[in-house]
PDB file of C-alpha atoms in Angstrom:
ATOM      1  CA  MET A   1     -38.621 -56.163  -1.871  1.00  0.00           C
ATOM      2  CA  PRO A   2     -35.085 -56.521  -0.439  1.00  0.00           C
ATOM      3  CA  LYS A   3     -33.570 -55.698  -3.804  1.00  0.00           C
ATOM      4  CA  TYR A   4     -34.347 -52.024  -3.176  1.00  0.00           C
ATOM      5  CA  VAL A   5     -31.957 -51.805  -0.319  1.00  0.00           C
ATOM      6  CA  ILE A   6     -28.624 -50.741  -1.634  1.00  0.00           C
ATOM      7  CA  ALA A   7     -29.335 -47.819   0.560  1.00  0.00           C
ATOM      8  CA  TYR A   8     -26.767 -48.370   3.177  1.00  0.00           C
ATOM      9  CA  LEU A   9     -24.165 -47.267   0.761  1.00  0.00           C
ATOM     10  CA  LEU A  10     -25.759 -43.889   1.106  1.00  0.00           C
ATOM     11  CA  LEU A  11     -24.628 -43.445   4.657  1.00  0.00           C
ATOM     12  CA  SER A  12     -21.050 -43.428   3.475  1.00  0.00           C
ATOM     13  CA  LEU A  13     -21.800 -40.524   1.222  1.00  0.00           C
ATOM     14  CA  VAL A  14     -23.155 -38.410   4.016  1.00  0.00           C
ATOM     15  CA  MET A  15     -19.593 -38.133   5.140  1.00  0.00           C
ATOM     16  CA  LEU A  16     -18.854 -36.206   1.971  1.00  0.00           C
ATOM     17  CA  ASN A  17     -20.181 -33.152   3.773  1.00  0.00           C
ATOM     18  CA  GLY A  18     -17.472 -33.449   6.384  1.00  0.00           C
ATOM     19  CA  CYS A  19     -16.288 -35.460   9.298  1.00  0.00           C
ATOM     20  CA  SER A  20     -18.820 -33.865  11.651  1.00  0.00           C
ATOM     21  CA  LEU A  21     -21.513 -35.920   9.928  1.00  0.00           C
ATOM     22  CA  ASN A  22     -19.567 -39.175  10.170  1.00  0.00           C
ATOM     23  CA  PRO A  23     -21.955 -41.494  12.061  1.00  0.00           C
ATOM     24  CA  PHE A  24     -19.230 -44.124  12.513  1.00  0.00           C
ATOM     25  CA  LYS A  25     -16.852 -41.973  14.511  1.00  0.00           C
ATOM     26  CA  GLY A  26     -16.128 -43.528  17.899  1.00  0.00           C
ATOM     27  CA  GLN A  27     -18.172 -46.695  17.408  1.00  0.00           C
ATOM     28  CA  SER A  28     -16.656 -49.850  18.918  1.00  0.00           C
ATOM     29  CA  GLN A  29     -19.233 -52.575  18.223  1.00  0.00           C
ATOM     30  CA  GLN A  30     -18.267 -55.614  16.207  1.00  0.00           C
ATOM     31  CA  PRO A  31     -18.284 -55.199  12.448  1.00  0.00           C
ATOM     32  CA  LEU A  32     -21.110 -56.495  10.314  1.00  0.00           C
ATOM     33  CA  LEU A  33     -20.273 -59.500   8.170  1.00  0.00           C
ATOM     34  CA  LEU A  34     -19.460 -59.492   4.473  1.00  0.00           C
ATOM     35  CA  LEU A  35     -21.469 -62.326   2.926  1.00  0.00           C
ATOM     36  CA  SER A  36     -20.469 -64.341  -0.101  1.00  0.00           C
ATOM     37  CA  PRO A  37     -22.080 -63.172  -3.352  1.00  0.00           C
ATOM     38  CA  ALA A  38     -22.824 -66.866  -3.999  1.00  0.00           C
ATOM     39  CA  MET A  39     -25.212 -66.723  -1.002  1.00  0.00           C
ATOM     40  CA  GLY A  40     -26.944 -63.636  -2.405  1.00  0.00           C
ATOM     41  CA  PRO A  41     -30.132 -62.977  -4.326  1.00  0.00           C
ATOM     42  CA  GLU A  42     -30.683 -63.844  -7.987  1.00  0.00           C
ATOM     43  CA  PRO A  43     -28.403 -61.963 -10.405  1.00  0.00           C
ATOM     44  CA  THR A  44     -29.780 -58.497 -11.041  1.00  0.00           C
ATOM     45  CA  LEU A  45     -28.820 -54.915 -11.820  1.00  0.00           C
ATOM     46  CA  LEU A  46     -30.517 -52.305  -9.617  1.00  0.00           C
ATOM     47  CA  LYS A  47     -30.820 -48.538  -9.947  1.00  0.00           C
ATOM     48  CA  GLN A  48     -32.131 -46.807  -6.836  1.00  0.00           C
ATOM     49  CA  LYS A  49     -32.823 -43.347  -5.494  1.00  0.00           C
ATOM     50  CA  LEU A  50     -31.699 -43.008  -1.896  1.00  0.00           C
ATOM     51  CA  THR A  51     -32.645 -40.313   0.577  1.00  0.00           C
ATOM     52  CA  PHE A  52     -30.457 -40.226   3.660  1.00  0.00           C
ATOM     53  CA  THR A  53     -31.546 -38.316   6.775  1.00  0.00           C
ATOM     54  CA  THR A  54     -29.475 -37.580   9.867  1.00  0.00           C
ATOM     55  CA  SER A  55     -29.692 -34.739  12.370  1.00  0.00           C
ATOM     56  CA  GLY A  56     -32.525 -33.189  10.338  1.00  0.00           C
ATOM     57  CA  LYS A  57     -30.427 -32.967   7.167  1.00  0.00           C
ATOM     58  CA  GLN A  58     -31.178 -34.857   3.949  1.00  0.00           C
ATOM     59  CA  GLN A  59     -29.047 -35.918   1.002  1.00  0.00           C
ATOM     60  CA  GLN A  60     -30.003 -37.823  -2.147  1.00  0.00           C
ATOM     61  CA  PHE A  61     -27.925 -40.250  -4.198  1.00  0.00           C
ATOM     62  CA  VAL A  62     -28.288 -42.708  -7.047  1.00  0.00           C
ATOM     63  CA  VAL A  63     -26.901 -46.196  -6.454  1.00  0.00           C
ATOM     64  CA  LEU A  64     -26.246 -48.848  -9.094  1.00  0.00           C
ATOM     65  CA  SER A  65     -25.795 -52.408  -7.824  1.00  0.00           C
ATOM     66  CA  ASP A  66     -24.698 -55.371  -9.907  1.00  0.00           C
ATOM     67  CA  ILE A  67     -25.385 -58.637  -8.092  1.00  0.00           C
ATOM     68  CA  LYS A  68     -23.906 -61.847  -9.500  1.00  0.00           C
ATOM     69  CA  PRO A  69     -22.968 -65.162  -7.806  1.00  0.00           C
ATOM     70  CA  ASN A  70     -19.257 -64.473  -8.265  1.00  0.00           C
ATOM     71  CA  GLN A  71     -19.189 -60.725  -7.481  1.00  0.00           C
ATOM     72  CA  PHE A  72     -21.206 -57.915  -5.908  1.00  0.00           C
ATOM     73  CA  LYS A  73     -20.468 -54.415  -7.251  1.00  0.00           C
ATOM     74  CA  VAL A  74     -21.852 -51.071  -6.101  1.00  0.00           C
ATOM     75  CA  LEU A  75     -21.483 -47.629  -7.691  1.00  0.00           C
ATOM     76  CA  VAL A  76     -22.637 -44.475  -5.856  1.00  0.00           C
ATOM     77  CA  LEU A  77     -23.413 -41.309  -7.793  1.00  0.00           C
ATOM     78  CA  MET A  78     -24.555 -37.803  -7.029  1.00  0.00           C
ATOM     79  CA  PRO A  79     -27.918 -36.944  -8.663  1.00  0.00           C
ATOM     80  CA  THR A  80     -25.854 -35.022 -11.241  1.00  0.00           C
ATOM     81  CA  GLY A  81     -24.136 -38.269 -12.278  1.00  0.00           C
ATOM     82  CA  MET A  82     -20.769 -37.625 -10.606  1.00  0.00           C
ATOM     83  CA  THR A  83     -19.260 -40.889  -9.288  1.00  0.00           C
ATOM     84  CA  LEU A  84     -18.387 -40.857  -5.591  1.00  0.00           C
ATOM     85  CA  LEU A  85     -17.606 -44.440  -4.630  1.00  0.00           C
ATOM     86  CA  LYS A  86     -17.067 -47.850  -6.244  1.00  0.00           C
ATOM     87  CA  MET A  87     -17.070 -51.096  -4.240  1.00  0.00           C
ATOM     88  CA  SER A  88     -16.640 -54.736  -5.165  1.00  0.00           C
ATOM     89  CA  TYR A  89     -16.649 -58.031  -3.227  1.00  0.00           C
ATOM     90  CA  ASP A  90     -16.088 -61.526  -4.664  1.00  0.00           C
ATOM     91  CA  GLY A  91     -16.469 -63.540  -1.466  1.00  0.00           C
ATOM     92  CA  ASN A  92     -12.765 -63.273  -0.613  1.00  0.00           C
ATOM     93  CA  ASP A  93     -11.474 -59.842  -1.553  1.00  0.00           C
ATOM     94  CA  PHE A  94     -13.134 -56.500  -0.909  1.00  0.00           C
ATOM     95  CA  SER A  95     -12.021 -53.521  -2.976  1.00  0.00           C
ATOM     96  CA  GLN A  96     -13.063 -49.900  -3.073  1.00  0.00           C
ATOM     97  CA  GLN A  97     -12.302 -46.795  -5.036  1.00  0.00           C
ATOM     98  CA  ASN A  98     -13.195 -43.726  -3.017  1.00  0.00           C
ATOM     99  CA  LEU A  99     -13.283 -40.722  -5.333  1.00  0.00           C
ATOM    100  CA  THR A 100     -13.568 -38.267  -2.449  1.00  0.00           C
ATOM    101  CA  ASP A 101     -11.115 -37.058   0.178  1.00  0.00           C
ATOM    102  CA  ILE A 102     -13.360 -38.295   3.011  1.00  0.00           C
ATOM    103  CA  ASP A 103     -12.607 -41.533   4.902  1.00  0.00           C
ATOM    104  CA  ILE A 104     -15.598 -43.784   4.110  1.00  0.00           C
ATOM    105  CA  PRO A 105     -16.129 -47.139   5.889  1.00  0.00           C
ATOM    106  CA  ALA A 106     -17.047 -48.854   2.628  1.00  0.00           C
ATOM    107  CA  GLU A 107     -16.657 -52.443   3.869  1.00  0.00           C
ATOM    108  CA  GLN A 108     -19.140 -51.822   6.678  1.00  0.00           C
ATOM    109  CA  ILE A 109     -21.529 -50.170   4.240  1.00  0.00           C
ATOM    110  CA  MET A 110     -21.384 -53.132   1.878  1.00  0.00           C
ATOM    111  CA  ALA A 111     -22.131 -55.475   4.784  1.00  0.00           C
ATOM    112  CA  GLU A 112     -25.212 -53.394   5.636  1.00  0.00           C
ATOM    113  CA  ILE A 113     -26.348 -53.506   2.021  1.00  0.00           C
ATOM    114  CA  GLN A 114     -26.020 -57.276   2.069  1.00  0.00           C
ATOM    115  CA  PHE A 115     -28.030 -57.460   5.288  1.00  0.00           C
ATOM    116  CA  ALA A 116     -30.870 -55.770   3.455  1.00  0.00           C
ATOM    117  CA  LEU A 117     -30.596 -57.671   0.160  1.00  0.00           C
ATOM    118  CA  TRP A 118     -29.397 -61.191   0.913  1.00  0.00           C
ATOM    119  CA  PRO A 119     -31.934 -63.994   1.515  1.00  0.00           C
ATOM    120  CA  GLU A 120     -32.996 -64.844   5.056  1.00  0.00           C
ATOM    121  CA  LYS A 121     -31.240 -68.216   4.905  1.00  0.00           C
ATOM    122  CA  SER A 122     -27.886 -66.497   4.243  1.00  0.00           C
ATOM    123  CA  LEU A 123     -28.369 -64.166   7.196  1.00  0.00           C
ATOM    124  CA  LEU A 124     -29.383 -66.970   9.547  1.00  0.00           C
ATOM    125  CA  GLU A 125     -26.302 -68.983   8.546  1.00  0.00           C
ATOM    126  CA  SER A 126     -23.944 -66.026   9.021  1.00  0.00           C
ATOM    127  CA  TYR A 127     -25.191 -64.030  12.029  1.00  0.00           C
ATOM    128  CA  SER A 128     -24.985 -66.472  14.938  1.00  0.00           C
ATOM    129  CA  ALA A 129     -26.275 -66.093  18.473  1.00  0.00           C
ATOM    130  CA  GLU A 130     -22.893 -67.344  19.725  1.00  0.00           C
ATOM    131  CA  ALA A 131     -21.297 -64.231  18.214  1.00  0.00           C
ATOM    132  CA  GLY A 132     -23.832 -61.947  19.953  1.00  0.00           C
ATOM    133  CA  TRP A 133     -26.278 -61.495  17.051  1.00  0.00           C
ATOM    134  CA  ASP A 134     -30.058 -61.931  17.081  1.00  0.00           C
ATOM    135  CA  LEU A 135     -32.191 -61.685  13.941  1.00  0.00           C
ATOM    136  CA  GLN A 136     -35.904 -61.059  13.540  1.00  0.00           C
ATOM    137  CA  LEU A 137     -36.965 -61.577   9.930  1.00  0.00           C
ATOM    138  CA  ASP A 138     -40.282 -61.632   8.090  1.00  0.00           C
ATOM    139  CA  ASP A 139     -41.685 -60.548   4.723  1.00  0.00           C
ATOM    140  CA  THR A 140     -42.145 -56.900   5.722  1.00  0.00           C
ATOM    141  CA  ALA A 141     -39.329 -56.247   8.192  1.00  0.00           C
ATOM    142  CA  ARG A 142     -35.843 -57.209   9.334  1.00  0.00           C
ATOM    143  CA  SER A 143     -34.197 -56.402  12.645  1.00  0.00           C
ATOM    144  CA  LEU A 144     -30.630 -57.071  13.730  1.00  0.00           C
ATOM    145  CA  TYR A 145     -29.732 -57.024  17.409  1.00  0.00           C
ATOM    146  CA  GLU A 146     -26.171 -56.947  18.689  1.00  0.00           C
ATOM    147  CA  ASN A 147     -25.809 -58.140  22.289  1.00  0.00           C
ATOM    148  CA  ASN A 148     -29.546 -57.514  22.882  1.00  0.00           C
ATOM    149  CA  THR A 149     -29.394 -53.945  21.501  1.00  0.00           C
ATOM    150  CA  LEU A 150     -31.292 -53.060  18.310  1.00  0.00           C
ATOM    151  CA  ARG A 151     -28.758 -52.073  15.657  1.00  0.00           C
ATOM    152  CA  LEU A 152     -30.592 -52.145  12.295  1.00  0.00           C
ATOM    153  CA  GLN A 153     -34.293 -52.130  11.454  1.00  0.00           C
ATOM    154  CA  LEU A 154     -35.756 -52.375   7.935  1.00  0.00           C
ATOM    155  CA  GLN A 155     -39.394 -51.915   6.877  1.00  0.00           C
ATOM    156  CA  TYR A 156     -40.421 -53.015   3.365  1.00  0.00           C
ATOM    157  CA  THR A 157     -43.445 -51.559   1.535  1.00  0.00           C
ATOM    158  CA  GLU A 158     -44.556 -51.698  -2.102  1.00  0.00           C
ATOM    159  CA  GLU A 159     -43.157 -48.213  -2.777  1.00  0.00           C
ATOM    160  CA  MET A 160     -39.989 -48.140  -0.702  1.00  0.00           C
ATOM    161  CA  ILE A 161     -37.796 -49.522   2.025  1.00  0.00           C
ATOM    162  CA  LEU A 162     -37.222 -47.564   5.195  1.00  0.00           C
ATOM    163  CA  ILE A 163     -34.000 -48.300   7.074  1.00  0.00           C
ATOM    164  CA  GLU A 164     -33.292 -47.163  10.622  1.00  0.00           C
ATOM    165  CA  ASN A 165     -29.756 -47.495  11.921  1.00  0.00           C
ATOM    166  CA  HIS A 166     -30.246 -47.168  15.670  1.00  0.00           C
ATOM    167  CA  ARG A 167     -26.553 -47.395  16.512  1.00  0.00           C
ATOM    168  CA  ASP A 168     -25.472 -44.624  14.140  1.00  0.00           C
ATOM    169  CA  ARG A 169     -28.729 -42.620  14.313  1.00  0.00           C
ATOM    170  CA  TYR A 170     -29.716 -42.220  10.689  1.00  0.00           C
ATOM    171  CA  GLN A 171     -32.587 -43.119   8.377  1.00  0.00           C
ATOM    172  CA  VAL A 172     -32.540 -44.134   4.725  1.00  0.00           C
ATOM    173  CA  LYS A 173     -35.485 -44.231   2.301  1.00  0.00           C
ATOM    174  CA  ILE A 174     -34.910 -46.314  -0.840  1.00  0.00           C
ATOM    175  CA  GLN A 175     -36.973 -46.154  -3.980  1.00  0.00           C
ATOM    176  CA  LEU A 176     -36.350 -48.502  -6.895  1.00  0.00           C
ATOM    177  CA  LEU A 177     -35.854 -46.695 -10.203  1.00  0.00           C
ATOM    178  CA  ASN A 178     -35.065 -49.731 -12.357  1.00  0.00           C
ATOM    179  CA  ALA A 179     -34.223 -53.428 -12.009  1.00  0.00           C
ATOM    180  CA  GLU A 180     -32.915 -55.819 -14.654  1.00  0.00           C
ATOM    181  CA  SER A 181     -32.470 -59.560 -14.191  1.00  0.00           C
ATOM    182  CA  ASP A 182     -29.785 -61.551 -15.929  1.00  0.00           C
TER     183      ASP A 182
END
């Protein structure tokens, strides 16, 4: 199920409606970790429909994710097909191409995507208690606590993944449209 979760990229796109919807403004917690693509899931290409909800407003996006051991790429599109954001991470260098005039915290978004998609073992090796993180992981849910405060919560079902970001107060529903394995 975790392969549905490219959804966190969606939260960056909410900011396309203006800075007043920017859920990251004023946040001071430690950043989430970018994880090596080599620690990721099996190579796959995902196409997902994402519905982002914050403050009673909804937006939909299409996200294409290309996961390979040497690179993780994400492309975010409007439902009309217009490209909004491109991101890439090879384990050392993060790059982004923001095709909007809105400041988008793409690196943080990619780290959230990885939290949803990467195997449990990778998360347990990366998010340490010494750094203030606590993980609760099982087959149907994932929770990430930062200094004993719930930050992210994911629920997996057969039809979708529901993501709650408690720190930034938004919800994302992800539905898989297509998946192709290498």
